[in-house]
mmCIF file of C-alpha atoms in Angstrom:
data_model
loop_
_atom_site.group_PDB
_atom_site.id
_atom_site.type_symbol
_atom_site.label_atom_id
_atom_site.label_comp_id
_atom_site.label_asym_id
_atom_site.label_seq_id
_atom_site.Cartn_x
_atom_site.Cartn_y
_atom_site.Cartn_z
ATOM 1 C CA UNK A 1 -7.933 -14.371 12.678
ATOM 2 C CA UNK A 2 -7.385 -12.596 15.981
ATOM 3 C CA UNK A 3 -7.014 -8.834 16.243
ATOM 4 C CA UNK A 4 -3.926 -7.653 18.118
ATOM 5 C CA UNK A 5 -2.979 -4.128 19.174
ATOM 6 C CA UNK A 6 0.206 -2.500 17.929
ATOM 7 C CA UNK A 7 2.213 -0.098 20.070
ATOM 8 C CA UNK A 8 0.474 3.009 18.716
ATOM 9 C CA UNK A 9 -2.875 1.594 19.841
ATOM 10 C CA UNK A 10 -4.129 0.645 16.386
ATOM 11 C CA UNK A 11 -5.115 -2.949 15.588
ATOM 12 C CA UNK A 12 -3.660 -5.449 13.173
ATOM 13 C CA UNK A 13 -4.086 -9.145 12.417
ATOM 14 C CA UNK A 14 -1.754 -12.128 12.539
ATOM 15 C CA UNK A 15 -1.986 -14.332 9.447
ATOM 16 C CA UNK A 16 -1.414 -17.983 10.485
ATOM 17 C CA UNK A 17 -0.715 -19.078 6.908
ATOM 18 C CA UNK A 18 2.181 -16.662 6.429
ATOM 19 C CA UNK A 19 3.240 -16.578 10.070
ATOM 20 C CA UNK A 20 3.362 -12.770 9.981
ATOM 21 C CA UNK A 21 1.234 -9.853 11.125
ATOM 22 C CA UNK A 22 -0.242 -7.413 8.633
ATOM 23 C CA UNK A 23 1.614 -4.546 10.325
ATOM 24 C CA UNK A 24 4.716 -4.047 12.495
ATOM 25 C CA UNK A 25 4.339 -4.165 16.257
ATOM 26 C CA UNK A 26 5.452 -0.512 16.467
ATOM 27 C CA UNK A 27 2.202 0.614 14.880
ATOM 28 C CA UNK A 28 -0.080 0.122 11.884
ATOM 29 C CA UNK A 29 -1.007 3.793 11.744
ATOM 30 C CA UNK A 30 2.579 4.933 12.266
ATOM 31 C CA UNK A 31 3.909 2.903 9.342
ATOM 32 C CA UNK A 32 1.085 3.995 7.053
ATOM 33 C CA UNK A 33 1.806 7.665 7.747
ATOM 34 C CA UNK A 34 5.575 7.761 8.062
ATOM 35 C CA UNK A 35 6.420 5.310 5.303
ATOM 36 C CA UNK A 36 3.721 5.007 2.682
ATOM 37 C CA UNK A 37 2.080 8.426 2.803
ATOM 38 C CA UNK A 38 5.117 10.607 3.540
ATOM 39 C CA UNK A 39 8.062 8.774 1.954
ATOM 40 C CA UNK A 40 6.112 8.527 -1.318
ATOM 41 C CA UNK A 41 5.339 12.280 -1.040
ATOM 42 C CA UNK A 42 1.652 11.502 -1.521
ATOM 43 C CA UNK A 43 0.808 13.862 1.336
ATOM 44 C CA UNK A 44 2.023 16.732 -0.871
ATOM 45 C CA UNK A 45 0.683 15.707 -4.277
ATOM 46 C CA UNK A 46 -2.156 17.867 -5.701
ATOM 47 C CA UNK A 47 -3.746 14.942 -7.577
ATOM 48 C CA UNK A 48 -2.555 11.677 -6.008
ATOM 49 C CA UNK A 49 -2.915 8.382 -7.841
ATOM 50 C CA UNK A 50 -1.818 5.525 -5.619
ATOM 51 C CA UNK A 51 -1.308 1.893 -6.644
ATOM 52 C CA UNK A 52 -1.049 -0.445 -3.662
ATOM 53 C CA UNK A 53 0.033 -4.076 -3.655
ATOM 54 C CA UNK A 54 -1.487 -5.648 -0.555
ATOM 55 C CA UNK A 55 -4.655 -3.820 0.538
ATOM 56 C CA UNK A 56 -5.071 -5.840 3.740
ATOM 57 C CA UNK A 57 -6.995 -3.942 6.430
ATOM 58 C CA UNK A 58 -7.163 -0.778 4.277
ATOM 59 C CA UNK A 59 -5.040 1.125 6.801
ATOM 60 C CA UNK A 60 -2.793 2.687 4.137
ATOM 61 C CA UNK A 61 -5.867 3.618 2.100
ATOM 62 C CA UNK A 62 -7.595 5.276 5.036
ATOM 63 C CA UNK A 63 -4.506 7.215 6.101
ATOM 64 C CA UNK A 64 -4.023 8.434 2.529
ATOM 65 C CA UNK A 65 -7.694 9.341 2.220
ATOM 66 C CA UNK A 66 -7.627 11.288 5.504
ATOM 67 C CA UNK A 67 -4.711 13.317 4.156
ATOM 68 C CA UNK A 68 -6.453 13.952 0.836
ATOM 69 C CA UNK A 69 -9.711 14.995 2.475
ATOM 70 C CA UNK A 70 -7.863 17.317 4.829
ATOM 71 C CA UNK A 71 -6.215 19.009 1.853
ATOM 72 C CA UNK A 72 -9.344 19.042 -0.288
ATOM 73 C CA UNK A 73 -7.845 16.932 -3.100
ATOM 74 C CA UNK A 74 -9.416 14.081 -5.051
ATOM 75 C CA UNK A 75 -7.820 10.683 -4.408
ATOM 76 C CA UNK A 76 -7.609 7.903 -6.967
ATOM 77 C CA UNK A 77 -6.516 4.670 -5.303
ATOM 78 C CA UNK A 78 -6.100 1.331 -7.056
ATOM 79 C CA UNK A 79 -5.119 -1.749 -5.089
ATOM 80 C CA UNK A 80 -4.231 -5.385 -5.717
ATOM 81 C CA UNK A 81 -5.413 -7.878 -3.106
ATOM 82 C CA UNK A 82 -5.140 -11.658 -3.397
ATOM 83 C CA UNK A 83 -6.953 -12.529 -0.149
ATOM 84 C CA UNK A 84 -9.664 -9.964 0.655
ATOM 85 C CA UNK A 85 -10.639 -10.037 4.296
ATOM 86 C CA UNK A 86 -14.276 -10.637 5.193
ATOM 87 C CA UNK A 87 -16.569 -7.754 6.043
ATOM 88 C CA UNK A 88 -16.949 -8.803 9.660
ATOM 89 C CA UNK A 89 -13.186 -8.579 10.220
ATOM 90 C CA UNK A 90 -12.761 -5.179 8.550
ATOM 91 C CA UNK A 91 -15.715 -3.780 10.473
ATOM 92 C CA UNK A 92 -13.797 -4.353 13.732
ATOM 93 C CA UNK A 93 -10.748 -2.338 12.674
ATOM 94 C CA UNK A 94 -11.387 1.258 13.680
ATOM 95 C CA UNK A 95 -8.854 4.057 13.243
ATOM 96 C CA UNK A 96 -8.732 7.602 14.697
ATOM 97 C CA UNK A 97 -9.307 9.163 11.269
ATOM 98 C CA UNK A 98 -12.730 10.836 11.419
ATOM 99 C CA UNK A 99 -13.090 11.887 7.775
ATOM 100 C CA UNK A 100 -11.766 8.658 6.324
ATOM 101 C CA UNK A 101 -13.786 6.486 8.697
ATOM 102 C CA UNK A 102 -17.022 7.984 7.354
ATOM 103 C CA UNK A 103 -16.045 6.953 3.841
ATOM 104 C CA UNK A 104 -14.834 3.570 5.079
ATOM 105 C CA UNK A 105 -18.234 2.886 6.652
ATOM 106 C CA UNK A 106 -19.849 3.482 3.266
ATOM 107 C CA UNK A 107 -17.324 1.226 1.541
ATOM 108 C CA UNK A 108 -18.072 -1.573 3.984
ATOM 109 C CA UNK A 109 -21.742 -1.476 2.973
ATOM 110 C CA UNK A 110 -20.715 -2.601 -0.514
ATOM 111 C CA UNK A 111 -17.771 -4.826 0.417
ATOM 112 C CA UNK A 112 -16.348 -6.766 -1.392
ATOM 113 C CA UNK A 113 -17.291 -4.826 -4.519
ATOM 114 C CA UNK A 114 -14.348 -4.005 -6.744
ATOM 115 C CA UNK A 115 -15.044 -0.292 -7.265
ATOM 116 C CA UNK A 116 -16.155 2.565 -5.022
ATOM 117 C CA UNK A 117 -16.591 6.168 -6.155
ATOM 118 C CA UNK A 118 -17.671 9.296 -4.316
ATOM 119 C CA UNK A 119 -16.940 13.003 -3.939
ATOM 120 C CA UNK A 120 -13.834 11.964 -1.976
ATOM 121 C CA UNK A 121 -12.338 10.033 -4.892
ATOM 122 C CA UNK A 122 -12.143 6.461 -6.191
ATOM 123 C CA UNK A 123 -11.109 3.080 -4.771
ATOM 124 C CA UNK A 124 -10.677 0.308 -7.332
ATOM 125 C CA UNK A 125 -9.610 -3.172 -6.256
ATOM 126 C CA UNK A 126 -8.089 -5.877 -8.419
ATOM 127 C CA UNK A 127 -8.685 -9.215 -6.726
ATOM 128 C CA UNK A 128 -5.975 -11.713 -7.638
ATOM 129 C CA UNK A 129 -2.234 -12.261 -7.741
ATOM 130 C CA UNK A 130 -0.227 -9.248 -8.862
ATOM 131 C CA UNK A 131 2.053 -11.586 -10.845
ATOM 132 C CA UNK A 132 -0.803 -12.378 -13.249
ATOM 133 C CA UNK A 133 -2.458 -8.962 -13.536
ATOM 134 C CA UNK A 134 -1.904 -6.397 -16.255
ATOM 135 C CA UNK A 135 -1.137 -3.179 -14.402
ATOM 136 C CA UNK A 136 -1.985 0.282 -15.763
ATOM 137 C CA UNK A 137 0.716 2.062 -17.747
ATOM 138 C CA UNK A 138 2.146 5.433 -16.667
ATOM 139 C CA UNK A 139 -0.734 5.933 -14.246
ATOM 140 C CA UNK A 140 0.395 6.090 -10.618
ATOM 141 C CA UNK A 141 2.090 8.942 -8.808
ATOM 142 C CA UNK A 142 3.049 6.498 -6.023
ATOM 143 C CA UNK A 143 3.245 2.766 -5.375
ATOM 144 C CA UNK A 144 2.743 1.295 -1.915
ATOM 145 C CA UNK A 145 4.404 -2.129 -1.944
ATOM 146 C CA UNK A 146 2.963 -3.755 1.174
ATOM 147 C CA UNK A 147 2.436 -7.512 0.773
ATOM 148 C CA UNK A 148 3.746 -10.089 3.214
ATOM 149 C CA UNK A 149 7.535 -10.309 3.285
ATOM 150 C CA UNK A 150 9.744 -11.660 0.498
ATOM 151 C CA UNK A 151 10.665 -14.596 2.737
ATOM 152 C CA UNK A 152 7.116 -15.989 2.870
ATOM 153 C CA UNK A 153 5.544 -14.357 -0.199
ATOM 154 C CA UNK A 154 8.222 -13.873 -2.872
ATOM 155 C CA UNK A 155 5.989 -13.330 -5.913
ATOM 156 C CA UNK A 156 5.068 -9.633 -5.415
ATOM 157 C CA UNK A 157 8.756 -8.798 -4.837
ATOM 158 C CA UNK A 158 10.003 -10.489 -8.008
ATOM 159 C CA UNK A 159 11.730 -8.716 -10.878
ATOM 160 C CA UNK A 160 8.837 -9.146 -13.374
ATOM 161 C CA UNK A 161 6.403 -7.559 -10.902
ATOM 162 C CA UNK A 162 8.805 -4.712 -10.102
ATOM 163 C CA UNK A 163 9.196 -4.008 -13.825
ATOM 164 C CA UNK A 164 5.405 -3.847 -14.081
ATOM 165 C CA UNK A 165 5.250 -1.425 -11.161
ATOM 166 C CA UNK A 166 7.910 0.714 -12.848
ATOM 167 C CA UNK A 167 5.766 0.878 -15.994
ATOM 168 C CA UNK A 168 2.727 1.750 -13.889
ATOM 169 C CA UNK A 169 4.479 4.720 -12.275
ATOM 170 C CA UNK A 170 4.781 8.094 -13.900
ATOM 171 C CA UNK A 171 8.399 9.123 -14.259
ATOM 172 C CA UNK A 172 9.698 10.481 -11.003
ATOM 173 C CA UNK A 173 7.003 8.652 -9.061
ATOM 174 C CA UNK A 174 7.984 6.847 -5.881
ATOM 175 C CA UNK A 175 7.647 3.286 -4.688
ATOM 176 C CA UNK A 176 7.703 2.940 -0.898
ATOM 177 C CA UNK A 177 8.057 -0.292 1.052
ATOM 178 C CA UNK A 178 9.082 -1.605 4.453
ATOM 179 C CA UNK A 179 11.448 -4.263 3.070
ATOM 180 C CA UNK A 180 15.196 -3.738 3.067
ATOM 181 C CA UNK A 181 16.052 -7.223 1.769
ATOM 182 C CA UNK A 182 19.167 -7.228 -0.402
ATOM 183 C CA UNK A 183 17.800 -9.474 -3.160
ATOM 184 C CA UNK A 184 14.714 -7.289 -3.445
ATOM 185 C CA UNK A 185 16.740 -4.078 -3.546
ATOM 186 C CA UNK A 186 18.941 -5.403 -6.341
ATOM 187 C CA UNK A 187 15.839 -6.387 -8.313
ATOM 188 C CA UNK A 188 14.363 -2.932 -7.710
ATOM 189 C CA UNK A 189 17.443 -1.316 -9.261
ATOM 190 C CA UNK A 190 17.363 -3.740 -12.177
ATOM 191 C CA UNK A 191 13.716 -2.845 -12.778
ATOM 192 C CA UNK A 192 14.683 0.797 -13.356
ATOM 193 C CA UNK A 193 14.370 2.440 -9.956
ATOM 194 C CA UNK A 194 16.841 4.779 -8.304
ATOM 195 C CA UNK A 195 17.272 3.221 -4.874
ATOM 196 C CA UNK A 196 17.072 5.260 -1.668
ATOM 197 C CA UNK A 197 17.568 3.898 1.824
ATOM 198 C CA UNK A 198 15.556 5.820 4.420
ATOM 199 C CA UNK A 199 15.528 5.452 8.215
ATOM 200 C CA UNK A 200 12.817 3.104 9.391
ATOM 201 C CA UNK A 201 10.746 2.884 12.542
ATOM 202 C CA UNK A 202 11.148 -0.386 14.391
ATOM 203 C CA UNK A 203 13.814 -1.419 11.904
ATOM 204 C CA UNK A 204 16.984 0.203 10.645
ATOM 205 C CA UNK A 205 15.857 1.052 7.123
ATOM 206 C CA UNK A 206 12.926 1.263 4.753
ATOM 207 C CA UNK A 207 13.242 1.424 0.968
ATOM 208 C CA UNK A 208 12.134 4.056 -1.531
ATOM 209 C CA UNK A 209 12.567 3.609 -5.277
ATOM 210 C CA UNK A 210 12.178 6.513 -7.693
ATOM 211 C CA UNK A 211 11.089 5.608 -11.219
ATOM 212 C CA UNK A 212 13.738 6.734 -13.672
ATOM 213 C CA UNK A 213 12.740 8.206 -17.025
ATOM 214 C CA UNK A 214 13.629 5.041 -18.878
ATOM 215 C CA UNK A 215 14.113 1.564 -17.410
ATOM 216 C CA UNK A 216 17.247 -0.325 -18.416
ATOM 217 C CA UNK A 217 16.989 -2.298 -21.664
#
């Protein structure tokens, strides 16, 4: 896979199998900060527990870790990844995040191990399809839903998966994603989320779902 630069100067990859890039052309770093970190309110949480679907180049992880390290909080980050990228590809993706990049360099030494722990926090990776995995219950303070789009990769956006993500979130926790697809948004509501449309960057809207106290029966 060939690295390409997004408009904020950070790199991404184009996946020939899906026919999509891992990040929007407007910026990998921009989306990670503005959407996943901030719209999920993870940048304010005193003890963040993030569950990500679609780890990819670990950009969302590194942005979240940089925020946590800057605030002096311990980060617990669990991620589902069906197609882990090889070490030699990840090692080429550098970000202007000095604290997080130090941790990332240590993670790369053990890649692709499934668990990494340090004074900064914990990264645990579940390798496989999210449709077949048993997700933790009432664990996450935020969900980052960031797989390839529903058009080319419908499984992670399906109602059964969204119900599992609802169960994984603590009540009031937020799911953030770039997709504004109508079918997906209807499934998100059916899974028990209060739907919020938020202004996007490079597209009209992003989607935030807040986990209600009880999902519909």
